[in-house]
Amino acid sequence: MSTALLAACGAEGKPELHWYVNPDGVDTFETYADTCSTDEYDISVEQLPSSATDQRVQLARRLAAEDSSTDLMNLDPVFVAEFANAGWLAEVPEETAEEIMGSVEGQGSYLAGAAETVIWDDTVYALPQWANTQVLWYRKSLAEAAGLDMTQPVTWQQIIDAAATEGGSVGVQANRYEGYVVWLNALIQGAGGEIVGNTEAGRDAEVELDSDAGRAAAGVVQALADSDAAQPDLSVSNEGTVLGPMWTDPGEFMVNWTFVYATYRDTVGQPGGPADEQAFEDLGWARYPATVEGEESRPPIGGIHIGVGAYSDHPDHAAEAAACVTSTQAQVDLALNNGLMPSTEEAYEEVADSGEFPEDLIDLYRTSVDTGGPRPKSAFYPLISNAVQDQWHSPASVDPDRTPQRSADFLRAVLSGEELL
Amino acid sequence: MTAVKKLGLPLGILLILAWCLLPVVWIISLSLKSEESITAGNPGFLPAEGTFVGWENYEKVLTDPLYDYFPRAILNSIGISLIATLLSVIVATLAAYAIARLEFRGKRLVLSISLAIAMFPVVSLVGPLFDMWRAFGIYDTWPGLIIPYMSFTLPLAIWTLSAFFREIPWELEQAAQVDGATSWQAFRKVIVPLAAPGVFTAAILTFFFAWNDFVFGISLTSTEAARPIPASLAFFVGSDPFNRPASLLAAAAVLATIPIIVIVLIFQRKIVAGLTSGAVKG
Amino acid sequence: MTGAHVATAPTGGAVDSDRTRAENSLGRRLVLPAVVLMLLVTAFPMLRAIWLSTFDYSLTAPDERSFVGLSNYWTALTDDLFWQTTGITVFYMVFTVAVELVIGFAFAMVMHRVIFARGVVRTSILIPYGIITVVSGFAWQFAFSSTNGFVNGWLPFIGDDFNWFGESMPAIVAICVSEIWKTTPFMSLLLLAGLAQVSEDMLEAAKVDGATWWQRLFKVILPNMRAAIMVAVLFRALDAYRIFDNIFVMTNGAQDTASISFLTYRQTIEQFQLGLGSALSVLLFLSVLLVAYLIVKLFRVDLAAARQEG
């Protein structure tokens, strides 16, 4: 089959594999498109928009059109279930698939938290390339002034109070977009709940928003929105807008992805970055805040997986290329160049050994990925996400007595196709 | 009273100029601010001290490989808009001639169809169009955009052109023929110069529509292969994927506006005539 | 176009002369390409939308497609969100058109009187008209931004860190400002042409009779340019009812700013709910027709006159 295809392509030269990438780390992706091109095929990079929602729409439209030129694609973990369910993703070759399956049980080279998110219906549909997670970033001086002991797990209420009394702020992602769901999901899971359970049931999944966990999460959102610690642009905040306030005294507590460290390190002395090395030294990190005191937090899990399009003309080449661009070396380069952390134990070791990142930070990332909570794995995830955004935005409108219940009713209606979004 | 009158007009002119140009100056000003200062927050109309970077943003948008989707989008927009304009005007000229000059059955129907299409909500079409285009295999290609642009600019073009054609004294053609010109000569020497301004106006308005379109642009494309400027601007990403690079985006927006300003500068009389022709005379 | 035959009135039994027959066929051949093109992209997709709207059909689960009759319409019409977005859309339409009418008329009055600098004024008024709506949306979004804009700094009584996109009403205002800025020139040009129709003699006569400026405006100028005003209102209202670009760019539908077009887009293009989305498409189309009908009836706009057939 593939030889026949090759022969067909031979007349027009080497086949070209199209690799759709998300914009973070594009320079490294370009390098690997070159490195992983072989005598048999070339890889060309196509850039996707920056928001997860737009990335999904662009990819899904091509795949729905059974486009044979969508060979490789960068997938946000939450796309996997929907795309796999629609039959748009090729299965991962058996050997690698077993490795990934084993990793979920802690017996393989991948971090369990990352491996978990490429599996749908007991089948592996993508290769984890890099694993993302959020931690609590803060100014040591701010925590100290507020008398917070950061060696112990802190709660949301604590950091909100601490920031408010010291005139600082708390940075979160609360624009009406996917990032807001990341935060809400972490808050709900941190209180021992879920947005939806039994997600394999698709439209019949159990909506669990109307629970103590849902109310606890709503309580945190409300507490922040009502507090002086809320940033003025809270309702339109994203991963980028919250970066700035860190270096305006007295600074902030901020939950954000792993790219933050490299970003601040590289912007010392520039506008928006720490004023000097000494200021940069004031940057602290700790485990994601707990929703409920005494209960361990569940940090968000993100990252990028590489999927192979089901309609690709060159499935074998694409599978080979996918393995190449997720190699240990590729993962290490992404971490060192772009601050995007690896998804395998081996790559993590190498990154730790490089000395580019503080050791305790690397450890924090790793435990966060392994103990973190993914967003619901559902073929109808976009509906779920959008329904939650619709009901929980803006943060100032969230009320623990009403929002969880109302949003649960709404989500049920949306899932069953009885209500518009 | 007379003082008010004397001052009123210049004041009115100033107000109009301010209204029209302020946002344009604003976006130019934004495009001259440094990217980093935007991330940090740089309020104020003019670049704050030390944040003026000259043409740097323009240079980046046009030459930095990170943004090579933008020059590509310019190419797409120019190509798609020009082709759509050309074809649309040819088709519209034929139809408008028939409507202005000939009596035929179905004329009212044609006018009604074009009026209906002029007010068609394009969003209600993109779903099924997307479905059709992927069946035809023209999803995410130039023709995939050219066809809808043509269809949606035809009503305006037919409207404008038939208003123009109605004003042409067609007897001149016969007069020229009587004077010994062949019918082709008569058409070329007499009618073409009279009709040209109308055709031109229709072309400009059509071009504006195609250049401005957003709904088709985002719905019927998914890569640089055909993505036009407005869609490209909406998906604009800089080096930092989490912060929309406002100043680079502004530079790109200014670049996208230049063709419009050039056209306006050269053809302002024709556009005004085209916009108002046929629409109000009763 | 056999449809053309059916739709036209019979010629009363009279036999067409050769000449009329030739003209008939030439005319139809000349309009054919235009008609085919217009129908290809509208009628055919619209029929398809009507057909799809009777299914429960999601692009991501194509195998689960099932016929549901009219229940998608029922879902949409009994949905609060549908009526809420329709209400907001009507608000956008009424508010922007009203403001544009006033400002556009003032501009037209100025332009009508301007003798010097005529070119400059006309050129600058065409710039907003020609600018890409998305660009206008960005320009105003950044202008209203609390971190990078100038509006908060310029407006008194508004704090420098006021977030325009944090609440529904301010966000809607910001969207309207962008919409109004971009489309007022179009309005004023249509009105300018209408103003040119008002006879100077009549104005002079009114002046001699001692009419004040306001009386002349309401008794002479406005009644005489009624047709122009109505056509401008009709065009702009239908355009405003379809508002989409500015919302997409400025708020992405957050803070209850979504219009009916935006809702339809989200269902079909973003959520791939082709069944429900198609039902919305059909409803959107019908509501545009209704709006057009209401405006034509309410204001008695004479379209035939506007087309110069009167």
PDB file of C-alpha atoms in Angstrom, chain A residues 106-224:
ATOM      1  CA  GLY A 106       2.947   3.639  36.655  1.00  0.00           C
ATOM      2  CA  GLN A 107       4.806   1.034  34.600  1.00  0.00           C
ATOM      3  CA  GLY A 108       6.137   2.897  31.615  1.00  0.00           C
ATOM      4  CA  SER A 109       8.287   5.777  30.591  1.00  0.00           C
ATOM      5  CA  TYR A 110       5.515   8.404  30.354  1.00  0.00           C
ATOM      6  CA  LEU A 111       4.227  10.496  33.217  1.00  0.00           C
ATOM      7  CA  ALA A 112       0.931   8.957  34.287  1.00  0.00           C
ATOM      8  CA  GLY A 113      -0.928  12.269  34.173  1.00  0.00           C
ATOM      9  CA  ALA A 114       0.065  12.859  30.557  1.00  0.00           C
ATOM     10  CA  ALA A 115      -0.450   9.278  29.391  1.00  0.00           C
ATOM     11  CA  GLU A 116      -3.940   9.253  30.846  1.00  0.00           C
ATOM     12  CA  THR A 117      -5.078  12.023  28.478  1.00  0.00           C
ATOM     13  CA  VAL A 118      -4.206  10.320  25.153  1.00  0.00           C
ATOM     14  CA  ILE A 119      -6.411   7.301  25.806  1.00  0.00           C
ATOM     15  CA  TRP A 120      -9.993   7.105  24.655  1.00  0.00           C
ATOM     16  CA  ASP A 121     -12.104   3.994  24.769  1.00  0.00           C
ATOM     17  CA  ASP A 122      -9.095   1.870  25.817  1.00  0.00           C
ATOM     18  CA  THR A 123      -7.191   2.868  22.707  1.00  0.00           C
ATOM     19  CA  VAL A 124      -4.211   5.182  22.407  1.00  0.00           C
ATOM     20  CA  TYR A 125      -4.787   7.944  19.853  1.00  0.00           C
ATOM     21  CA  ALA A 126      -1.852  10.306  20.267  1.00  0.00           C
ATOM     22  CA  LEU A 127       1.688  10.608  21.552  1.00  0.00           C
ATOM     23  CA  PRO A 128       2.296  12.958  24.452  1.00  0.00           C
ATOM     24  CA  GLN A 129       4.853  15.510  23.391  1.00  0.00           C
ATOM     25  CA  TRP A 130       5.009  17.832  26.313  1.00  0.00           C
ATOM     26  CA  ALA A 131       3.064  17.908  29.555  1.00  0.00           C
ATOM     27  CA  ASN A 132       1.876  21.097  31.078  1.00  0.00           C
ATOM     28  CA  THR A 133       0.671  21.863  34.537  1.00  0.00           C
ATOM     29  CA  GLN A 134      -0.004  24.871  36.692  1.00  0.00           C
ATOM     30  CA  VAL A 135       1.671  25.889  39.903  1.00  0.00           C
ATOM     31  CA  LEU A 136       1.266  28.844  42.220  1.00  0.00           C
ATOM     32  CA  TRP A 137       3.724  31.603  41.323  1.00  0.00           C
ATOM     33  CA  TYR A 138       4.205  34.390  43.854  1.00  0.00           C
ATOM     34  CA  ARG A 139       6.483  37.082  45.181  1.00  0.00           C
ATOM     35  CA  LYS A 140       8.314  35.776  48.240  1.00  0.00           C
ATOM     36  CA  SER A 141       8.299  39.263  49.745  1.00  0.00           C
ATOM     37  CA  LEU A 142       4.519  39.465  49.414  1.00  0.00           C
ATOM     38  CA  ALA A 143       3.947  36.095  51.104  1.00  0.00           C
ATOM     39  CA  GLU A 144       6.376  37.019  53.831  1.00  0.00           C
ATOM     40  CA  ALA A 145       4.743  40.363  54.509  1.00  0.00           C
ATOM     41  CA  ALA A 146       1.399  38.621  54.820  1.00  0.00           C
ATOM     42  CA  GLY A 147       2.889  36.028  57.121  1.00  0.00           C
ATOM     43  CA  LEU A 148       2.029  33.074  54.922  1.00  0.00           C
ATOM     44  CA  ASP A 149       4.056  29.918  55.423  1.00  0.00           C
ATOM     45  CA  MET A 150       4.606  28.816  51.841  1.00  0.00           C
ATOM     46  CA  THR A 151       6.318  25.560  52.790  1.00  0.00           C
ATOM     47  CA  GLN A 152       2.882  24.267  53.703  1.00  0.00           C
ATOM     48  CA  PRO A 153       0.035  23.842  51.208  1.00  0.00           C
ATOM     49  CA  VAL A 154      -1.968  27.065  51.011  1.00  0.00           C
ATOM     50  CA  THR A 155      -5.648  27.510  50.228  1.00  0.00           C
ATOM     51  CA  TRP A 156      -7.272  29.924  47.813  1.00  0.00           C
ATOM     52  CA  GLN A 157      -8.864  31.774  50.698  1.00  0.00           C
ATOM     53  CA  GLN A 158      -5.460  32.275  52.288  1.00  0.00           C
ATOM     54  CA  ILE A 159      -3.801  33.771  49.253  1.00  0.00           C
ATOM     55  CA  ILE A 160      -6.808  35.974  48.499  1.00  0.00           C
ATOM     56  CA  ASP A 161      -6.747  37.337  52.049  1.00  0.00           C
ATOM     57  CA  ALA A 162      -2.992  37.709  52.044  1.00  0.00           C
ATOM     58  CA  ALA A 163      -2.940  39.604  48.757  1.00  0.00           C
ATOM     59  CA  ALA A 164      -5.857  41.809  49.793  1.00  0.00           C
ATOM     60  CA  THR A 165      -4.325  42.867  53.107  1.00  0.00           C
ATOM     61  CA  GLU A 166      -0.975  43.676  51.521  1.00  0.00           C
ATOM     62  CA  GLY A 167      -2.412  45.534  48.534  1.00  0.00           C
ATOM     63  CA  GLY A 168      -1.337  42.849  46.106  1.00  0.00           C
ATOM     64  CA  SER A 169      -3.507  40.790  43.800  1.00  0.00           C
ATOM     65  CA  VAL A 170      -4.331  37.234  42.769  1.00  0.00           C
ATOM     66  CA  GLY A 171      -3.911  36.379  39.095  1.00  0.00           C
ATOM     67  CA  VAL A 172      -6.150  33.763  37.522  1.00  0.00           C
ATOM     68  CA  GLN A 173      -7.518  33.062  34.040  1.00  0.00           C
ATOM     69  CA  ALA A 174     -11.138  34.187  33.951  1.00  0.00           C
ATOM     70  CA  ASN A 175     -11.862  35.446  30.475  1.00  0.00           C
ATOM     71  CA  ARG A 176     -14.707  33.631  28.764  1.00  0.00           C
ATOM     72  CA  TYR A 177     -12.504  30.961  27.213  1.00  0.00           C
ATOM     73  CA  GLU A 178     -11.027  27.539  27.767  1.00  0.00           C
ATOM     74  CA  GLY A 179      -8.558  28.825  30.366  1.00  0.00           C
ATOM     75  CA  TYR A 180     -11.435  29.703  32.686  1.00  0.00           C
ATOM     76  CA  VAL A 181     -12.659  26.115  32.556  1.00  0.00           C
ATOM     77  CA  VAL A 182      -9.134  24.990  33.401  1.00  0.00           C
ATOM     78  CA  TRP A 183      -9.355  27.026  36.584  1.00  0.00           C
ATOM     79  CA  LEU A 184     -12.906  25.982  37.466  1.00  0.00           C
ATOM     80  CA  ASN A 185     -12.146  22.328  36.826  1.00  0.00           C
ATOM     81  CA  ALA A 186      -9.134  22.500  39.133  1.00  0.00           C
ATOM     82  CA  LEU A 187     -11.204  24.222  41.832  1.00  0.00           C
ATOM     83  CA  ILE A 188     -13.949  21.612  41.633  1.00  0.00           C
ATOM     84  CA  GLN A 189     -11.551  18.673  41.557  1.00  0.00           C
ATOM     85  CA  GLY A 190      -9.644  20.235  44.411  1.00  0.00           C
ATOM     86  CA  ALA A 191     -12.809  19.906  46.493  1.00  0.00           C
ATOM     87  CA  GLY A 192     -13.161  16.264  45.495  1.00  0.00           C
ATOM     88  CA  GLY A 193     -15.762  16.720  42.758  1.00  0.00           C
ATOM     89  CA  GLU A 194     -16.017  16.629  38.993  1.00  0.00           C
ATOM     90  CA  ILE A 195     -17.793  18.752  36.395  1.00  0.00           C
ATOM     91  CA  VAL A 196     -19.230  15.595  34.862  1.00  0.00           C
ATOM     92  CA  GLY A 197     -18.857  11.919  35.704  1.00  0.00           C
ATOM     93  CA  ASN A 198     -19.262   8.819  33.550  1.00  0.00           C
ATOM     94  CA  THR A 199     -18.098  10.788  30.522  1.00  0.00           C
ATOM     95  CA  GLU A 200     -17.966   7.683  28.289  1.00  0.00           C
ATOM     96  CA  ALA A 201     -21.747   7.910  28.191  1.00  0.00           C
ATOM     97  CA  GLY A 202     -21.399  10.932  25.900  1.00  0.00           C
ATOM     98  CA  ARG A 203     -24.578  12.945  25.979  1.00  0.00           C
ATOM     99  CA  ASP A 204     -25.818  10.926  28.962  1.00  0.00           C
ATOM    100  CA  ALA A 205     -22.868  11.757  31.190  1.00  0.00           C
ATOM    101  CA  GLU A 206     -23.703  12.602  34.781  1.00  0.00           C
ATOM    102  CA  VAL A 207     -23.508  16.294  35.537  1.00  0.00           C
ATOM    103  CA  GLU A 208     -22.037  16.766  38.995  1.00  0.00           C
ATOM    104  CA  LEU A 209     -21.688  20.527  39.197  1.00  0.00           C
ATOM    105  CA  ASP A 210     -24.504  20.814  41.697  1.00  0.00           C
ATOM    106  CA  SER A 211     -22.506  19.413  44.585  1.00  0.00           C
ATOM    107  CA  ASP A 212     -20.545  20.533  47.630  1.00  0.00           C
ATOM    108  CA  ALA A 213     -17.467  20.631  45.426  1.00  0.00           C
ATOM    109  CA  GLY A 214     -19.244  22.845  42.908  1.00  0.00           C
ATOM    110  CA  ARG A 215     -20.349  25.169  45.676  1.00  0.00           C
ATOM    111  CA  ALA A 216     -16.848  25.254  47.168  1.00  0.00           C
ATOM    112  CA  ALA A 217     -15.450  26.211  43.773  1.00  0.00           C
ATOM    113  CA  ALA A 218     -18.081  28.896  43.312  1.00  0.00           C
ATOM    114  CA  GLY A 219     -17.205  30.156  46.781  1.00  0.00           C
ATOM    115  CA  VAL A 220     -13.577  30.666  45.750  1.00  0.00           C
ATOM    116  CA  VAL A 221     -14.548  32.469  42.541  1.00  0.00           C
ATOM    117  CA  GLN A 222     -16.935  34.702  44.444  1.00  0.00           C
ATOM    118  CA  ALA A 223     -14.393  35.386  47.181  1.00  0.00           C
ATOM    119  CA  LEU A 224     -11.836  36.508  44.636  1.00  0.00           C
TER     120      LEU A 224
END
